[in-house]
Short mmCIF file of C-alpha atoms in Angstrom, two decimals:
data_model
loop_
_atom_site.label_atom_id
_atom_site.label_comp_id
_atom_site.label_asym_id
_atom_site.label_seq_id
_atom_site.Cartn_x
_atom_site.Cartn_y
_atom_site.Cartn_z
CA UNK M 1 0.10 -0.06 0.14
CA UNK M 2 1.22 3.41 -0.57
CA UNK M 3 0.52 6.03 1.97
CA UNK M 4 -2.10 3.61 3.39
CA UNK M 5 -3.93 3.69 -0.06
CA UNK M 6 -4.50 0.00 -1.78
CA UNK M 7 -3.43 -0.02 -4.97
CA UNK M 8 -5.18 -2.11 -7.73
CA UNK M 9 -5.01 -3.43 -11.19
CA UNK M 10 -7.82 -4.59 -13.40
CA UNK M 11 -7.30 -7.24 -16.03
CA UNK M 12 -9.49 -7.25 -18.90
CA UNK M 13 -10.92 -3.50 -19.99
CA UNK M 14 -14.67 -4.67 -20.81
CA UNK M 15 -18.01 -3.17 -19.86
CA UNK M 16 -17.57 -4.63 -16.32
CA UNK M 17 -14.00 -2.94 -15.72
CA UNK M 18 -15.40 0.24 -17.17
CA UNK M 19 -18.84 0.46 -15.66
CA UNK M 20 -18.28 -1.23 -12.44
CA UNK M 21 -14.59 -2.14 -11.33
CA UNK M 22 -12.71 1.13 -12.11
CA UNK M 23 -15.26 3.51 -10.74
CA UNK M 24 -16.24 1.20 -7.80
CA UNK M 25 -12.85 0.92 -6.78
CA UNK M 26 -12.14 4.76 -6.57
CA UNK M 27 -15.52 5.02 -4.63
CA UNK M 28 -14.41 2.30 -2.38
CA UNK M 29 -11.08 4.56 -1.63
CA UNK M 30 -8.54 2.24 -3.50
CA UNK M 31 -6.51 3.77 -6.20
CA UNK M 32 -6.58 1.97 -9.88
CA UNK M 33 -3.03 1.97 -10.84
CA UNK M 34 -3.21 -0.02 -13.92
CA UNK M 35 -5.64 -1.91 -16.48
CA UNK M 36 -4.65 -4.39 -18.92
CA UNK M 37 -6.07 -6.10 -22.00
CA UNK M 38 -4.47 -8.37 -24.96
CA UNK M 39 -6.47 -6.09 -27.82
CA UNK M 40 -3.97 -3.33 -28.64
CA UNK M 41 -5.08 0.04 -27.44
CA UNK M 42 -8.22 -1.09 -25.69
CA UNK M 43 -6.70 -0.56 -21.97
CA UNK M 44 -4.61 2.71 -23.10
CA UNK M 45 -7.93 4.18 -23.86
CA UNK M 46 -9.38 3.20 -20.93
CA UNK M 47 -6.79 4.20 -18.71
CA UNK M 48 -6.75 7.88 -20.43
CA UNK M 49 -10.87 7.85 -19.80
CA UNK M 50 -10.16 7.11 -16.03
CA UNK M 51 -6.87 8.70 -15.29
CA UNK M 52 -5.23 5.53 -14.69
CA UNK M 53 -1.44 5.53 -14.67
CA UNK M 54 -0.78 2.11 -16.57
CA UNK M 55 -2.58 0.93 -19.49
CA UNK M 56 -0.92 -2.36 -20.71
CA UNK M 57 -1.76 -5.26 -23.13
CA UNK M 58 0.09 -7.54 -21.12
CA UNK M 59 -1.19 -8.66 -17.87
CA UNK M 60 1.95 -9.91 -16.48
CA UNK M 61 3.56 -6.37 -16.86
CA UNK M 62 0.88 -4.91 -14.45
CA UNK M 63 1.91 -7.88 -11.65
CA UNK M 64 5.53 -7.13 -12.17
CA UNK M 65 4.45 -3.50 -10.74
CA UNK M 66 6.10 -3.62 -7.07
CA UNK M 67 3.56 -1.39 -5.41
CA UNK M 68 0.56 -3.09 -6.89
CA UNK M 69 -1.47 -4.82 -3.92
CA UNK M 70 -4.50 -6.64 -5.85
CA UNK M 71 -6.12 -7.28 -8.85
CA UNK M 72 -9.72 -7.92 -10.33
CA UNK M 73 -9.79 -10.89 -12.86
CA UNK M 74 -12.38 -9.34 -15.16
CA UNK M 75 -11.79 -11.69 -18.35
CA UNK M 76 -13.79 -14.35 -19.66
CA UNK M 77 -13.63 -17.47 -17.28
CA UNK M 78 -11.52 -19.89 -19.55
CA UNK M 79 -8.63 -17.79 -18.41
CA UNK M 80 -9.41 -17.00 -14.76
CA UNK M 81 -7.19 -19.79 -13.44
CA UNK M 82 -4.28 -18.81 -15.44
CA UNK M 83 -4.34 -14.82 -14.18
CA UNK M 84 -5.30 -15.70 -10.74
CA UNK M 85 -2.76 -18.33 -9.96
CA UNK M 86 -0.18 -15.74 -12.03
CA UNK M 87 -1.45 -13.11 -9.63
CA UNK M 88 -0.81 -14.92 -6.38
CA UNK M 89 2.43 -16.01 -7.67
CA UNK M 90 3.54 -12.68 -8.05
CA UNK M 91 2.24 -11.80 -4.45
CA UNK M 92 -1.13 -9.78 -5.34
CA UNK M 93 -4.58 -10.25 -3.69
CA UNK M 94 -7.36 -11.25 -6.03
CA UNK M 95 -10.76 -10.56 -6.84
CA UNK M 96 -12.67 -12.97 -9.02
CA UNK M 97 -15.66 -12.14 -11.26
CA UNK M 98 -18.32 -14.52 -11.68
CA UNK M 99 -18.47 -17.43 -12.44
CA UNK M 100 -14.95 -17.78 -10.61
CA UNK M 101 -13.54 -20.68 -12.86
CA UNK M 102 -14.71 -23.06 -15.43
CA UNK M 103 -15.29 -26.17 -13.01
CA UNK M 104 -14.70 -27.23 -9.40
CA UNK M 105 -11.36 -28.63 -10.38
CA UNK M 106 -10.13 -25.24 -11.40
CA UNK M 107 -11.37 -23.82 -8.48
CA UNK M 108 -9.43 -25.91 -6.16
CA UNK M 109 -6.34 -25.08 -8.08
CA UNK M 110 -7.15 -21.27 -7.61
CA UNK M 111 -7.87 -21.67 -3.71
CA UNK M 112 -4.80 -23.85 -3.29
CA UNK M 113 -2.49 -21.19 -4.98
CA UNK M 114 -4.30 -18.41 -2.77
CA UNK M 115 -3.61 -20.00 0.63
CA UNK M 116 -0.05 -21.06 -0.30
CA UNK M 117 0.79 -17.76 -1.40
CA UNK M 118 -1.00 -16.23 1.93
CA UNK M 119 -3.12 -13.42 -0.03
CA UNK M 120 -6.67 -12.86 -0.22
CA UNK M 121 -9.06 -14.45 -2.80
CA UNK M 122 -12.44 -12.93 -2.79
CA UNK M 123 -14.47 -14.84 -5.46
CA UNK M 124 -18.37 -14.58 -5.88
CA UNK M 125 -21.39 -12.32 -6.45
CA UNK M 126 -21.46 -8.86 -5.44
CA UNK M 127 -25.03 -9.05 -4.42
CA UNK M 128 -23.87 -10.75 -1.28
CA UNK M 129 -22.85 -7.40 -0.14
CA UNK M 130 -26.03 -5.53 -0.72
CA UNK M 131 -27.97 -3.85 2.11
CA UNK M 132 -30.71 -6.62 1.68
CA UNK M 133 -28.72 -9.52 1.71
CA UNK M 134 -26.78 -8.31 4.64
CA UNK M 135 -30.09 -7.60 6.67
CA UNK M 136 -31.38 -11.01 5.68
CA UNK M 137 -28.00 -12.55 6.96
CA UNK M 138 -28.18 -11.26 9.87
CA UNK M 139 -31.81 -12.33 10.41
CA UNK M 140 -31.09 -15.81 9.69
CA UNK M 141 -28.12 -16.08 12.19
CA UNK M 142 -30.25 -14.77 14.57
CA UNK M 143 -33.05 -17.60 14.13
CA UNK M 144 -35.68 -15.60 13.02
CA UNK M 145 -36.61 -17.59 10.03
CA UNK M 146 -35.82 -20.80 11.92
CA UNK M 147 -35.19 -23.89 10.08
CA UNK M 148 -34.94 -22.96 6.47
CA UNK M 149 -36.37 -25.91 4.31
CA UNK M 150 -37.22 -24.74 0.97
CA UNK M 151 -35.80 -21.93 -1.24
CA UNK M 152 -36.83 -20.72 -4.73
CA UNK M 153 -34.52 -18.66 -6.67
CA UNK M 154 -35.79 -17.10 -10.19
CA UNK M 155 -34.04 -14.85 -12.72
CA UNK M 156 -35.75 -14.91 -16.06
CA UNK M 157 -35.28 -12.71 -18.99
CA UNK M 158 -37.14 -12.61 -21.77
CA UNK M 159 -34.74 -12.01 -24.49
CA UNK M 160 -31.91 -11.22 -22.80
CA UNK M 161 -29.03 -13.13 -24.09
CA UNK M 162 -25.54 -11.60 -23.94
CA UNK M 163 -23.22 -11.47 -26.87
CA UNK M 164 -19.53 -12.55 -27.74
CA UNK M 165 -17.92 -15.05 -25.67
CA UNK M 166 -20.78 -15.70 -23.30
CA UNK M 167 -22.62 -17.98 -26.11
CA UNK M 168 -19.06 -20.11 -26.64
CA UNK M 169 -18.96 -22.95 -23.80
CA UNK M 170 -15.06 -23.34 -24.14
CA UNK M 171 -14.69 -19.70 -22.88
CA UNK M 172 -17.48 -19.44 -21.04
CA UNK M 173 -17.90 -23.09 -19.32
CA UNK M 174 -22.00 -22.90 -19.90
CA UNK M 175 -24.52 -20.21 -20.60
CA UNK M 176 -27.34 -18.81 -18.14
CA UNK M 177 -26.22 -21.29 -15.33
CA UNK M 178 -22.36 -20.17 -15.11
CA UNK M 179 -23.85 -16.39 -15.73
CA UNK M 180 -26.80 -15.82 -13.36
CA UNK M 181 -26.90 -19.05 -11.76
CA UNK M 182 -23.52 -18.23 -10.05
CA UNK M 183 -24.39 -15.26 -8.87
CA UNK M 184 -27.57 -17.03 -7.36
CA UNK M 185 -25.66 -19.80 -5.66
CA UNK M 186 -22.98 -17.90 -4.14
CA UNK M 187 -25.59 -15.75 -2.39
CA UNK M 188 -27.72 -18.63 -0.97
CA UNK M 189 -24.78 -20.25 0.23
CA UNK M 190 -23.59 -17.44 2.23
CA UNK M 191 -27.15 -16.89 3.55
CA UNK M 192 -27.28 -20.42 4.57
CA UNK M 193 -23.47 -20.81 6.05
CA UNK M 194 -22.21 -22.97 2.85
CA UNK M 195 -24.01 -26.51 3.52
CA UNK M 196 -22.58 -29.16 1.77
CA UNK M 197 -24.85 -30.10 -1.21
CA UNK M 198 -26.05 -33.89 -1.57
CA UNK M 199 -27.58 -34.15 -4.70
CA UNK M 200 -28.65 -32.49 -7.93
CA UNK M 201 -31.39 -33.10 -10.67
CA UNK M 202 -31.24 -30.77 -13.49
CA UNK M 203 -32.35 -30.02 -16.99
CA UNK M 204 -31.12 -27.17 -19.55
CA UNK M 205 -32.65 -26.16 -22.44
CA UNK M 206 -31.50 -24.15 -25.60
CA UNK M 207 -34.33 -23.20 -27.64
CA UNK M 208 -33.22 -19.84 -28.28
CA UNK M 209 -29.89 -20.80 -29.33
CA UNK M 210 -29.95 -19.19 -32.98
CA UNK M 211 -31.15 -15.61 -31.52
CA UNK M 212 -28.77 -13.22 -31.53
CA UNK M 213 -29.40 -9.68 -29.83
CA UNK M 214 -29.10 -6.75 -31.10
CA UNK M 215 -29.02 -4.35 -28.07
CA UNK M 216 -28.24 -4.65 -24.54
CA UNK M 217 -25.11 -5.90 -22.83
CA UNK M 218 -22.45 -7.39 -25.03
CA UNK M 219 -18.65 -7.81 -25.42
CA UNK M 220 -16.79 -4.87 -26.12
CA UNK M 221 -15.23 -6.61 -29.20
CA UNK M 222 -18.50 -7.18 -30.55
CA UNK M 223 -19.14 -3.36 -29.94
CA UNK M 224 -15.81 -2.60 -31.31
CA UNK M 225 -16.35 -4.71 -34.61
CA UNK M 226 -12.94 -6.37 -34.06
CA UNK M 227 -14.88 -9.58 -33.97
CA UNK M 228 -18.42 -10.96 -35.17
CA UNK M 229 -20.64 -12.52 -32.95
CA UNK M 230 -21.29 -16.39 -32.72
CA UNK M 231 -24.32 -17.35 -35.39
CA UNK M 232 -25.57 -20.09 -32.77
CA UNK M 233 -24.47 -20.55 -29.10
CA UNK M 234 -23.38 -23.88 -27.90
CA UNK M 235 -24.77 -23.03 -24.46
CA UNK M 236 -27.98 -23.36 -22.46
CA UNK M 237 -30.33 -20.34 -22.28
CA UNK M 238 -32.49 -22.07 -19.54
CA UNK M 239 -31.52 -23.86 -16.65
CA UNK M 240 -33.85 -25.56 -13.68
CA UNK M 241 -32.08 -27.26 -10.99
CA UNK M 242 -33.54 -29.17 -7.97
CA UNK M 243 -30.58 -28.94 -5.23
CA UNK M 244 -30.67 -30.74 -2.04
CA UNK M 245 -28.45 -29.81 0.86
CA UNK M 246 -27.25 -31.75 3.94
CA UNK M 247 -29.38 -29.61 6.16
CA UNK M 248 -32.61 -31.08 4.56
CA UNK M 249 -33.14 -27.78 2.67
CA UNK M 250 -34.01 -27.85 -0.96
CA UNK M 251 -33.24 -25.07 -3.28
CA UNK M 252 -35.15 -24.78 -6.71
CA UNK M 253 -33.20 -22.79 -9.05
CA UNK M 254 -34.42 -21.43 -12.55
CA UNK M 255 -32.82 -19.10 -14.49
CA UNK M 256 -33.18 -18.09 -18.23
CA UNK M 257 -31.84 -15.69 -20.49
CA UNK M 258 -34.34 -15.90 -22.95
CA UNK M 259 -38.39 -17.54 -22.34
CA UNK M 260 -41.71 -16.52 -23.20
CA UNK M 261 -42.58 -14.99 -19.97
CA UNK M 262 -43.14 -11.59 -18.30
CA UNK M 263 -39.60 -12.24 -16.91
CA UNK M 264 -38.83 -11.56 -13.24
CA UNK M 265 -36.34 -12.18 -10.63
CA UNK M 266 -36.78 -12.95 -6.58
CA UNK M 267 -35.63 -15.27 -4.05
CA UNK M 268 -38.19 -16.79 -1.73
CA UNK M 269 -37.14 -18.78 1.55
CA UNK M 270 -39.29 -20.78 3.54
CA UNK M 271 -38.65 -21.23 7.46
CA UNK M 272 -40.44 -22.88 10.30
CA UNK M 273 -40.73 -19.40 12.00
CA UNK M 274 -40.95 -17.10 9.31
CA UNK M 275 -40.44 -16.70 5.53
CA UNK M 276 -38.80 -13.78 3.47
CA UNK M 277 -38.89 -13.00 -0.26
CA UNK M 278 -36.14 -10.52 -1.68
CA UNK M 279 -37.39 -8.10 -4.52
CA UNK M 280 -39.30 -6.34 -2.69
CA UNK M 281 -37.67 -7.39 0.88
CA UNK M 282 -40.89 -8.73 2.91
CA UNK M 283 -40.90 -10.87 5.89
CA UNK M 284 -44.08 -13.34 6.16
CA UNK M 285 -44.87 -14.41 9.75
CA UNK M 286 -47.63 -14.37 12.31
CA UNK M 287 -48.24 -12.73 15.59
CA UNK M 288 -48.44 -14.71 19.14
CA UNK M 289 -52.12 -15.06 18.70
CA UNK M 290 -52.14 -16.53 15.29
CA UNK M 291 -52.42 -12.92 13.00
CA UNK M 292 -50.76 -13.30 9.85
CA UNK M 293 -48.07 -10.53 8.99
CA UNK M 294 -46.63 -9.15 6.13
CA UNK M 295 -43.62 -6.80 7.17
CA UNK M 296 -41.41 -5.17 4.62
CA UNK M 297 -38.47 -4.00 6.73
CA UNK M 298 -36.44 -0.92 6.26
CA UNK M 299 -33.46 -1.54 4.37
CA UNK M 300 -30.53 1.16 4.43
CA UNK M 301 -30.23 2.96 0.83
CA UNK M 302 -27.10 1.42 -1.01
CA UNK M 303 -25.99 1.61 -4.77
CA UNK M 304 -26.56 -2.23 -4.86
CA UNK M 305 -23.51 -2.23 -7.66
CA UNK M 306 -19.94 -3.73 -7.15
CA UNK M 307 -19.07 -0.38 -4.39
CA UNK M 308 -20.27 -2.57 -1.30
CA UNK M 309 -18.28 -5.74 -2.46
CA UNK M 310 -15.19 -4.16 -3.65
CA UNK M 311 -15.28 -1.78 -0.54
CA UNK M 312 -15.13 -4.78 1.65
CA UNK M 313 -12.35 -6.23 -0.45
CA UNK M 314 -10.05 -3.30 -0.09
CA UNK M 315 -10.89 -3.04 3.72
CA UNK M 316 -10.05 -6.74 4.30
CA UNK M 317 -6.65 -6.00 2.16
CA UNK M 318 -6.10 -2.99 4.33
CA UNK M 319 -6.66 -4.62 7.74
CA UNK M 320 -5.06 -8.27 6.76
CA UNK M 321 -8.36 -10.22 7.26
CA UNK M 322 -10.45 -12.86 5.45
CA UNK M 323 -13.23 -11.75 3.36
CA UNK M 324 -16.68 -13.05 3.58
CA UNK M 325 -16.33 -14.74 -0.07
CA UNK M 326 -13.61 -17.17 0.48
CA UNK M 327 -12.69 -19.40 -2.52
CA UNK M 328 -13.84 -22.30 -0.67
CA UNK M 329 -17.24 -21.34 -0.81
CA UNK M 330 -16.74 -20.88 -4.69
CA UNK M 331 -15.41 -24.58 -4.46
CA UNK M 332 -18.95 -25.38 -3.63
CA UNK M 333 -20.46 -23.15 -6.15
CA UNK M 334 -18.68 -24.69 -8.73
CA UNK M 335 -19.44 -28.28 -7.40
CA UNK M 336 -23.05 -27.28 -7.78
CA UNK M 337 -22.67 -26.14 -11.34
CA UNK M 338 -20.70 -29.24 -12.60
CA UNK M 339 -23.27 -31.52 -11.27
CA UNK M 340 -26.33 -29.24 -12.85
CA UNK M 341 -24.20 -29.67 -16.42
CA UNK M 342 -23.88 -33.36 -15.33
CA UNK M 343 -27.45 -34.17 -14.54
CA UNK M 344 -28.64 -32.14 -17.73
CA UNK M 345 -26.44 -34.14 -19.82
CA UNK M 346 -27.87 -37.31 -18.40
CA UNK M 347 -31.56 -36.36 -19.03
CA UNK M 348 -31.84 -34.80 -16.00
CA UNK M 349 -30.98 -37.94 -13.67
CA UNK M 350 -30.09 -37.26 -10.24
CA UNK M 351 -26.15 -36.67 -9.45
CA UNK M 352 -25.00 -37.41 -5.90
CA UNK M 353 -22.47 -35.58 -4.49
CA UNK M 354 -22.12 -37.10 -0.69
#
């Protein structure tokens, strides 16, 4: 750290770096020292826009900067392991964008490298640090919901298929399951205290594989015209999974990039004392005399972007303490995702994990 300020770099100069990591790191009080991207000129352009000192083509040049404390890995998943392990070997802390790896085996290697280097690995979903998630975590830990026995998570878009590398399995590891599903799994595992999954039954669908969106979120190389889009994606646009945990809790996970529905997103938890929905945050319970109640807790205002997560990462680096998103939880996330794809490939047959 330089004068007590954490010095960070970002690998990858795409939309998530431009819209979230660089400005949100700045808001979190860190100094963004460098950005790297293998496309010549892209990192330099972004560095100039944000007043970042170094715009580099090779991320290894970034890792060689002695004053650099940490990096964010904001490149497609197929290179997460390579970049993260190189960063640990260079003595840097690592924030991994989701999905954190291509599979469980890669995640195990990343976590091992971080622990051996004695550096922080923060992996997973920024939504863990949103105010409503943090409030719900406090309620669960206090026993306000009782035993949580059923969770339903929905993330459905009508035509929300992204462009570029998201559409290619060898680059992304999968479709909407790896994209939105990894977010949901990480958040739910966090809330539950990371119980061990024991079985998974899943189906995936690709009925919109030929659909190429013309607007919305897309890879920078498509936007810049340096590459053309994939005409037919080889990943799923819809995933449905039935996941059972050692605690007896069951999670029903439904995610879709494209579906003939009105769309929507939410999480519902059923507990023996109370139930909860997120979006909007509502607690369903009853009074001592049996009157049913629906209460909407007052949630502190917050940007609900990456600011909260990156602020937590920066604080943990500064104070030398573990994050609330250790890599070990992401190993479980990837174990479940691996089982989802294995079950789907077998026509929805149950995959036992314990």
